[in-house]
Tab-separated table of C-alpha atoms in Angstrom:
chain	number	residue	atom	x	y	z
G	4	GLN	CA	2.843	-8.235	2.566
G	5	VAL	CA	3.609	-4.561	2.056
G	6	GLN	CA	1.024	-1.813	1.823
G	7	LEU	CA	1.924	1.467	0.131
G	8	VAL	CA	-0.057	4.666	0.565
G	9	GLU	CA	0.736	7.757	-1.482
G	10	SER	CA	-0.109	11.309	-0.503
G	11	GLY	CA	0.797	14.864	-1.408
G	12	GLY	CA	-0.775	15.183	-4.818
G	13	GLY	CA	-2.853	18.160	-5.836
G	14	LEU	CA	-3.373	21.021	-8.254
G	15	VAL	CA	-0.451	23.358	-8.886
G	16	GLN	CA	0.429	25.983	-11.456
G	17	ALA	CA	3.192	25.401	-13.965
G	18	GLY	CA	6.540	26.196	-12.380
G	19	GLY	CA	5.338	25.196	-8.936
G	20	SER	CA	6.380	22.358	-6.646
G	21	LEU	CA	4.850	19.388	-4.891
G	22	ARG	CA	6.264	16.695	-2.633
G	23	LEU	CA	4.757	13.251	-2.833
G	24	SER	CA	5.076	10.783	0.017
G	25	CYS	CA	4.764	7.024	0.005
G	26	ALA	CA	4.312	5.413	3.409
G	27	ALA	CA	4.979	1.694	3.618
G	28	SER	CA	3.518	-0.636	6.226
G	29	GLY	CA	3.511	-4.335	6.886
G	30	ARG	CA	7.268	-4.745	6.503
G	31	THR	CA	10.373	-2.636	6.674
G	32	VAL	CA	11.284	-1.628	3.127
G	33	SER	CA	14.740	-0.225	3.816
G	34	SER	CA	16.350	-2.939	1.676
G	35	TYR	CA	13.772	-2.710	-1.108
G	36	ALA	CA	14.125	-0.692	-4.275
G	37	MET	CA	11.398	1.934	-4.280
G	38	GLY	CA	10.039	3.682	-7.307
G	39	TRP	CA	7.605	6.228	-8.625
G	40	PHE	CA	5.575	5.749	-11.777
G	41	ARG	CA	2.890	7.852	-13.433
G	42	GLN	CA	0.027	7.381	-15.822
G	43	ALA	CA	-1.623	10.173	-17.748
G	44	PRO	CA	-5.112	9.770	-19.259
G	45	GLY	CA	-4.996	7.685	-22.410
G	46	LYS	CA	-1.342	6.792	-21.919
G	47	GLU	CA	0.547	3.837	-20.535
G	48	ARG	CA	2.093	3.909	-17.100
G	49	GLU	CA	5.691	5.097	-17.238
G	50	PHE	CA	8.701	5.004	-14.961
G	51	VAL	CA	9.595	8.266	-13.223
G	52	ALA	CA	12.279	7.571	-10.608
G	53	GLN	CA	13.797	4.824	-8.503
G	54	ILE	CA	16.021	4.560	-5.455
G	55	ARG	CA	17.920	1.429	-4.526
G	56	GLY	CA	17.711	0.026	-1.037
G	57	SER	CA	21.283	-1.096	-0.608
G	58	THR	CA	23.168	1.880	-2.020
G	59	GLY	CA	20.612	4.663	-2.270
G	60	THR	CA	21.521	5.107	-5.925
G	61	THR	CA	18.867	7.003	-7.817
G	62	TYR	CA	17.591	6.780	-11.373
G	63	TYR	CA	15.283	9.108	-13.319
G	64	ARG	CA	13.544	9.308	-16.631
G	65	ASP	CA	15.182	11.930	-18.799
G	66	SER	CA	12.249	14.340	-18.813
G	67	VAL	CA	12.361	14.817	-15.028
G	68	LYS	CA	16.121	14.890	-14.450
G	69	GLY	CA	17.127	18.069	-12.682
G	70	ARG	CA	13.537	18.782	-11.602
G	71	PHE	CA	12.506	15.745	-9.541
G	72	THR	CA	14.333	14.185	-6.603
G	73	ILE	CA	13.562	10.823	-5.050
G	74	SER	CA	14.630	10.180	-1.471
G	75	ARG	CA	13.855	7.849	1.388
G	76	ASP	CA	13.644	7.988	5.170
G	77	ASN	CA	14.164	4.455	6.402
G	78	ASN	CA	13.311	5.452	9.973
G	79	LYS	CA	9.845	6.394	8.754
G	80	ASN	CA	9.590	3.618	6.152
G	81	THR	CA	8.712	6.367	3.685
G	82	VAL	CA	9.827	7.417	0.219
G	83	TYR	CA	9.447	10.902	-1.229
G	84	LEU	CA	9.342	12.500	-4.634
G	85	GLN	CA	10.147	16.197	-4.626
G	86	MET	CA	8.868	17.721	-7.848
G	87	ASN	CA	10.030	21.196	-8.824
G	88	ARG	CA	9.457	23.344	-11.911
G	89	LEU	CA	6.375	21.321	-12.723
G	90	LYS	CA	5.029	21.324	-16.266
G	91	PRO	CA	1.538	20.583	-17.598
G	92	GLU	CA	2.923	17.388	-19.135
G	93	ASP	CA	3.703	16.142	-15.615
G	94	THR	CA	-0.039	15.839	-15.012
G	95	ALA	CA	-0.789	12.219	-14.147
G	96	LEU	CA	-1.746	9.741	-11.477
G	97	TYR	CA	1.473	9.018	-9.596
G	98	TYR	CA	2.063	5.568	-8.138
G	99	CYS	CA	4.568	4.318	-5.616
G	100	ALA	CA	6.022	0.833	-6.023
G	101	ALA	CA	8.410	-1.473	-4.195
G	102	ARG	CA	10.454	-4.448	-5.255
G	103	ILE	CA	12.503	-6.843	-3.225
G	104	ASN	CA	15.074	-7.513	-5.911
G	105	PHE	CA	16.540	-4.669	-7.927
G	106	GLY	CA	15.964	-5.487	-11.574
G	107	GLY	CA	13.092	-7.833	-10.835
G	108	ASP	CA	9.369	-7.286	-11.044
G	109	TRP	CA	7.739	-4.600	-8.955
G	110	ASP	CA	6.128	-6.553	-6.154
G	111	TYR	CA	3.900	-3.959	-4.481
G	112	TRP	CA	1.946	-0.946	-5.696
G	113	GLY	CA	0.047	1.887	-4.085
G	114	GLN	CA	-3.309	3.260	-5.223
G	115	GLY	CA	-1.896	6.482	-6.609
G	116	THR	CA	-2.153	10.200	-5.974
G	117	GLN	CA	-3.280	12.705	-8.600
G	118	VAL	CA	-0.996	15.511	-9.719
G	119	THR	CA	-2.488	18.184	-11.947
G	120	VAL	CA	-0.361	21.011	-13.335
G	121	SER	CA	-2.213	23.932	-14.864
G	122	SER	CA	-0.689	26.146	-17.546
């Protein structure tokens, strides 16, 4: 079993930056694909970014490309999401997720960390 705990959310002005962290425990997740998702009030949860375990290849939704960067530190069993040039529409509850098989279901989820971007 894998536990995921997100941190780093907060309130920031438009144009500012935040770095989210997702600390995994229970198992080493270096071979897992790790992802970030978000859910704004009244909207469905949506994919934000993903990093593969085997190759480190990254994927992003179009609206965050060039502003967000996902990375991982396998020594710390932790994944990060660096968010720059934040916009009010980035306001959401951000979740970390892990999956054993790339392309399969997401097996583990964190509880989320709130990001609020003021205009």
